[in-house]
Short mmCIF file of C-alpha atoms in Angstrom, two decimals:
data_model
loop_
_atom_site.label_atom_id
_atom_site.label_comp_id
_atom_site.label_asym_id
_atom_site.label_seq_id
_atom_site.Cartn_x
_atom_site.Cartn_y
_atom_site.Cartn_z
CA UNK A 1 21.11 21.85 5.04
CA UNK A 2 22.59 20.12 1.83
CA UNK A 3 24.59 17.79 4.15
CA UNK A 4 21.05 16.76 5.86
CA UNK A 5 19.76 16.15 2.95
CA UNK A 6 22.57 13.87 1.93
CA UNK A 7 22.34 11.83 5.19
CA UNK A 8 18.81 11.59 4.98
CA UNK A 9 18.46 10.31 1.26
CA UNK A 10 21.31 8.29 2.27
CA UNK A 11 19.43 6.78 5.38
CA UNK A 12 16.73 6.41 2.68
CA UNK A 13 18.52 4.24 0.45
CA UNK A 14 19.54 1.91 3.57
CA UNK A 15 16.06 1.27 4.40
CA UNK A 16 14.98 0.49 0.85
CA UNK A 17 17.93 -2.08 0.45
CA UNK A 18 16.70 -3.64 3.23
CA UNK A 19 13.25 -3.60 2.37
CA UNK A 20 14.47 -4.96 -1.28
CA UNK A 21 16.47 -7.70 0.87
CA UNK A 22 14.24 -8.87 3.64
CA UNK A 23 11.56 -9.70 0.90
CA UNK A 24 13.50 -11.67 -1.58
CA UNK A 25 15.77 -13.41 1.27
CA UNK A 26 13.85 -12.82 4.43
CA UNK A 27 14.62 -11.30 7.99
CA UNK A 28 17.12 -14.41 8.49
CA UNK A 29 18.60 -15.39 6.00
CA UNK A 30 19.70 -11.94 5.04
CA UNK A 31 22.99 -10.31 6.30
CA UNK A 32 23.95 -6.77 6.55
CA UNK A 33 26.59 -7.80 3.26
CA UNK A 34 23.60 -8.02 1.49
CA UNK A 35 22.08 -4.64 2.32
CA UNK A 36 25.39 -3.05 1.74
CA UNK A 37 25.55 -4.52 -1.53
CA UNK A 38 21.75 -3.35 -2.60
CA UNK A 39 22.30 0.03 -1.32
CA UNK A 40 25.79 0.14 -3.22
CA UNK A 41 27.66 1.65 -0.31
CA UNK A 42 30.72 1.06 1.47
CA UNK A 43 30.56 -0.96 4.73
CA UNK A 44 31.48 1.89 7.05
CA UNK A 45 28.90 4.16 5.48
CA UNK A 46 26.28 1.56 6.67
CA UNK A 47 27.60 1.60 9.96
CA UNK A 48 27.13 5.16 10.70
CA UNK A 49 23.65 4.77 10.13
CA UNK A 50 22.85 1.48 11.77
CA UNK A 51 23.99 -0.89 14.01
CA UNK A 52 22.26 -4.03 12.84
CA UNK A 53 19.77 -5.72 10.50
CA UNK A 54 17.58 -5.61 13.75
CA UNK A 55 18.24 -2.22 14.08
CA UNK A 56 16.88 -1.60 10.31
CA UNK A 57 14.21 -4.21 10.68
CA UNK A 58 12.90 -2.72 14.08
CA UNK A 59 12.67 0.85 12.05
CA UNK A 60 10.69 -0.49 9.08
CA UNK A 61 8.26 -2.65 11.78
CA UNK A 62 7.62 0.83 13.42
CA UNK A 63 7.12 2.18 9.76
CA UNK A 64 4.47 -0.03 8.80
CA UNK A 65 2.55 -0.10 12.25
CA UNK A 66 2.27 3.68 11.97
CA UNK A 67 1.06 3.60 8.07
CA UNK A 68 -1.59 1.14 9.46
CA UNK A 69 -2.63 3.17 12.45
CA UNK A 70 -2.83 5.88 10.02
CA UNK A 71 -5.63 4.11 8.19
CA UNK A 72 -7.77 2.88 10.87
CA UNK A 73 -9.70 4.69 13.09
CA UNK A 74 -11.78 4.28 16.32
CA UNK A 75 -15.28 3.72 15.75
CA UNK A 76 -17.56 6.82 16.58
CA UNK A 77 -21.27 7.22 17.98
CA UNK A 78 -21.16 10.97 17.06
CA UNK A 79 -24.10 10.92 14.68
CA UNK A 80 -22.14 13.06 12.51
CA UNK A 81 -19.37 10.50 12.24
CA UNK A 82 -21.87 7.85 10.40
CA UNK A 83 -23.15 5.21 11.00
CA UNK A 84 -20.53 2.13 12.99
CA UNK A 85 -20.95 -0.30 10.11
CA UNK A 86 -19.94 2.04 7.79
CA UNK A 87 -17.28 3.40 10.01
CA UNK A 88 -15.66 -0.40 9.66
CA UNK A 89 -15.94 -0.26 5.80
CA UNK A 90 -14.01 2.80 5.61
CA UNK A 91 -11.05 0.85 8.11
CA UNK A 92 -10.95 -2.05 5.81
CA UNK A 93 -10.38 -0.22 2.95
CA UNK A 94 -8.29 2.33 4.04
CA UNK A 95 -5.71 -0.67 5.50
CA UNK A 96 -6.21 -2.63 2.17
CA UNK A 97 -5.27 0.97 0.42
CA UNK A 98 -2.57 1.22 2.61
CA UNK A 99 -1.02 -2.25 2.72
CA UNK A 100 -1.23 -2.29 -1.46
CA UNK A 101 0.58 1.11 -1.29
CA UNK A 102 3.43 -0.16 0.54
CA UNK A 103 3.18 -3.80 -0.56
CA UNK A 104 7.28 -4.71 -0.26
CA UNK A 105 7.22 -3.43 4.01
CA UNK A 106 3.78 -5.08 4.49
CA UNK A 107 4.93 -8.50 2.58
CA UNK A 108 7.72 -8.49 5.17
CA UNK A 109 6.15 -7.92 7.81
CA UNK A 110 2.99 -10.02 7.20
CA UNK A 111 5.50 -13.31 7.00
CA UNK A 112 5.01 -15.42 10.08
CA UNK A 113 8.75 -15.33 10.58
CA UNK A 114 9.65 -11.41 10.22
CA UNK A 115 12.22 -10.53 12.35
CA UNK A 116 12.88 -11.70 15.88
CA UNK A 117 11.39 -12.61 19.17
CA UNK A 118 11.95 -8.44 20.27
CA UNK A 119 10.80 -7.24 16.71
CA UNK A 120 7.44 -9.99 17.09
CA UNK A 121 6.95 -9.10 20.22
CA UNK A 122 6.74 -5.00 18.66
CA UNK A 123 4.36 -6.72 15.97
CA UNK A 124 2.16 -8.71 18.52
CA UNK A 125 1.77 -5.54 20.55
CA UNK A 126 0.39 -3.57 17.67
CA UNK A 127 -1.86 -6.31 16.23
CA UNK A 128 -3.24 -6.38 20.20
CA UNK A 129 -3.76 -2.68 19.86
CA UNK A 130 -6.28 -3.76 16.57
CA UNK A 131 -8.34 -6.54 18.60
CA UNK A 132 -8.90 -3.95 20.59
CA UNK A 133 -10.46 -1.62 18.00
CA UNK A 134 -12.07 -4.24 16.44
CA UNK A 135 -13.54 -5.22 19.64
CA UNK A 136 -14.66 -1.78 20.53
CA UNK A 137 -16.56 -1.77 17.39
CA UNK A 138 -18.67 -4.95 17.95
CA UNK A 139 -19.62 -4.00 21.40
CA UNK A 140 -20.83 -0.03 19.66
CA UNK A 141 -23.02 -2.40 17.22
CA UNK A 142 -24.01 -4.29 20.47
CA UNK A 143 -24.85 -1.12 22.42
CA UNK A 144 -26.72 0.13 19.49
CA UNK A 145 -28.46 -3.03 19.12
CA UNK A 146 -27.78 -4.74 16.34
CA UNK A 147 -24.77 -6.95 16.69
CA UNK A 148 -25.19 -10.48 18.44
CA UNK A 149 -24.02 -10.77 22.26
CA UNK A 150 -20.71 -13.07 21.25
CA UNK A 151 -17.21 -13.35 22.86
CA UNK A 152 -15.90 -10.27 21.55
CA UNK A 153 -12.18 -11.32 22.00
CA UNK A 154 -12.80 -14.34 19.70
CA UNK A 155 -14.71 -12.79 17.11
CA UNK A 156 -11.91 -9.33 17.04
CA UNK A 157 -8.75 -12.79 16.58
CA UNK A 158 -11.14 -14.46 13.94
CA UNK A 159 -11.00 -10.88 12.31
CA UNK A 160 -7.59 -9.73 12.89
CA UNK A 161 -6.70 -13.48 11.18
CA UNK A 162 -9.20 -13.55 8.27
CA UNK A 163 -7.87 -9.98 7.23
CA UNK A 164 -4.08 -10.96 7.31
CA UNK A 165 -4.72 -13.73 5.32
CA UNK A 166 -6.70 -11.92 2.55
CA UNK A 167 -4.03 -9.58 2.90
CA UNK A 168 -1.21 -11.52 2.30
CA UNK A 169 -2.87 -13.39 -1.02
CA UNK A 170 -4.10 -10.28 -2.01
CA UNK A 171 0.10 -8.83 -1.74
CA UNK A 172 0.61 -12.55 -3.44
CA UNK A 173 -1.41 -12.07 -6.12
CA UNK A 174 0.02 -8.68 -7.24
CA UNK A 175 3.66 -9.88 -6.84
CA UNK A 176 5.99 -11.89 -9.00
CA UNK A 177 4.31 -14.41 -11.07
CA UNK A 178 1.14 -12.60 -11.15
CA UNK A 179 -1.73 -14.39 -12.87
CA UNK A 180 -2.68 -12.84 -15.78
CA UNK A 181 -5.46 -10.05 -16.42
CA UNK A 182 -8.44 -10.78 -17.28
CA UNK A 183 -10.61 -8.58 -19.92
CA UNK A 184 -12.21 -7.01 -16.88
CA UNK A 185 -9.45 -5.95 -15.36
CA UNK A 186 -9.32 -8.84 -12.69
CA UNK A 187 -6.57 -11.30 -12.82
CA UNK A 188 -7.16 -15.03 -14.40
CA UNK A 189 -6.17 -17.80 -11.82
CA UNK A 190 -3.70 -20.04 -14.03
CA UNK A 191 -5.16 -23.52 -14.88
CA UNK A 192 -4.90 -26.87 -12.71
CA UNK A 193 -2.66 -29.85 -13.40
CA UNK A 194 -5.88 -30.98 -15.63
CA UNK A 195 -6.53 -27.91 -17.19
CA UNK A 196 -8.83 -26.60 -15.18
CA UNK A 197 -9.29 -23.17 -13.68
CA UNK A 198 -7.48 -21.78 -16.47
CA UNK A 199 -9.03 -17.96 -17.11
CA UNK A 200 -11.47 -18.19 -14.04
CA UNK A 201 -11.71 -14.98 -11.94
CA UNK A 202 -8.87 -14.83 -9.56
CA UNK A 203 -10.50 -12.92 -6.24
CA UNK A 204 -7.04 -11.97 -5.08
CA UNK A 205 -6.73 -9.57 -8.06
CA UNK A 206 -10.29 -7.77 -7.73
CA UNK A 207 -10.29 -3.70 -6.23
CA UNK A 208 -9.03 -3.69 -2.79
CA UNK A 209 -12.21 -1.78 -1.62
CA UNK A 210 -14.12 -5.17 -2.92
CA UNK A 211 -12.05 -7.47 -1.12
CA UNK A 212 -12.28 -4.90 1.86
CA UNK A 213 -16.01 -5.10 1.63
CA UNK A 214 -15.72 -8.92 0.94
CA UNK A 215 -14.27 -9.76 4.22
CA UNK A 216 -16.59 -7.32 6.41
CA UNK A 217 -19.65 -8.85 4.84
CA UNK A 218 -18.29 -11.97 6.02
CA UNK A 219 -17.40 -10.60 9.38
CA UNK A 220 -20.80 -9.09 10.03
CA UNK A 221 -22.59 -12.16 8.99
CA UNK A 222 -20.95 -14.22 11.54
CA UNK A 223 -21.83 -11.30 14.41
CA UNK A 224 -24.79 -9.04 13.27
CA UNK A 225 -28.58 -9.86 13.78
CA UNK A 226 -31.06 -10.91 11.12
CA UNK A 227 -32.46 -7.44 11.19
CA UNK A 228 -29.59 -6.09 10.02
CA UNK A 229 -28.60 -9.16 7.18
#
């Protein structure tokens, strides 16, 4: 049991360089030299973990997609589940929870260029799986009524995109460089090449559940009914 423990912590450390790596270089320009290096082991020890940087990356993809799958959940019409629009709110903010919990992975993995075409390809399948919930959910609020008759595949893209960008300032925001905090706790965008914009209210910086509720207001405005606005 003590020597599964070792190769597991072990394992553990791996996947942490890499993490550590992949963010500051980025899926390409880092080499398995460099994860050895972070992890501060020997080149052979690496080796009887993994076989590649894809290997490692491919892990950590499957990592993240199943922290965010975690967090959202198909929308109900069980009465007792609540009501659909407040069945969204709770996804948004459990993935914003979730991404700011694990912000290194998601950084990586958010980056237009993580990985390769077989590790995108893993990526693109998973962000096809949300459409699909997203979709689900605007036809429920269509069912029930009160959501627009739209092209539902269009509006679930324009929300699958508005939400990784928001998430990727958002992971931007609270990384290196940070602006700094405000008196109410929200961070201060840094001033403009004329001075401007110094100690405004950077958004990026507010609760996550506010930029969570942010982006669904602006989702639902674009889809709901008047009634409903």
């Amino acid at each position: 049991m003590r020597a599964q423990a070792r190769r597991e912590q072990r394992r553990s450390t791996i996947l942490a360089a890499a993490v550590a790596v992949f963010k500051d270089k980025g899926y390409h320009a880092a080499s398995v030299h460099d994860i050895i290096d972070a992890a501060q082991i020997a080149r052979g020890t690496f080796y009887l973990y993994f076989t590649s940087k894809r290997e490692i990356f491919a892990e950590l993809a499957a990592t993240f997609l199943e922290l965010i799958r975690g967090s959202v959940q198909k929308i109900s019409l069980d009465p007792a589940a609540g009501e659909p629009l407040a069945q969204m709110r709770a996804n948004f903010r459990r993935v914003m929870n979730t991404v700011l919990e694990h912000g290194d992975l998601a950084t990586i993995m958010l980056r237009g260029d993580a990985g390769d075409s077989e590790v995108r390809a893993q990526l693109d399948l998973f962000y096809a799986q949300v459409i699909a919930l997203i979709g689900q959910a605007v036809r429920v609020g269509h069912a029930l009524g009160f959501a627009r008759d739209c092209d539902v595949h269009v509006i679930a893209v324009a929300a699958l995109a508005g939400l990784k960008e928001v998430l990727g300032r958002m992971l931007a925001a609270r990384g290196e460089g940070d602006p700094p905090m405000g008196p109410d706790g929200v961070g201060a965008e840094p001033a403009g090449p004329d001075g401007e914009g110094a100690g405004a209210p950077s958004p990026w910086r507010m609760p996550p559940e506010r930029l969570a509720d942010e982006l669904l207001t602006f989702f639902v405005r674009g889809v709901f009914t008047e009634a409903v606005r």
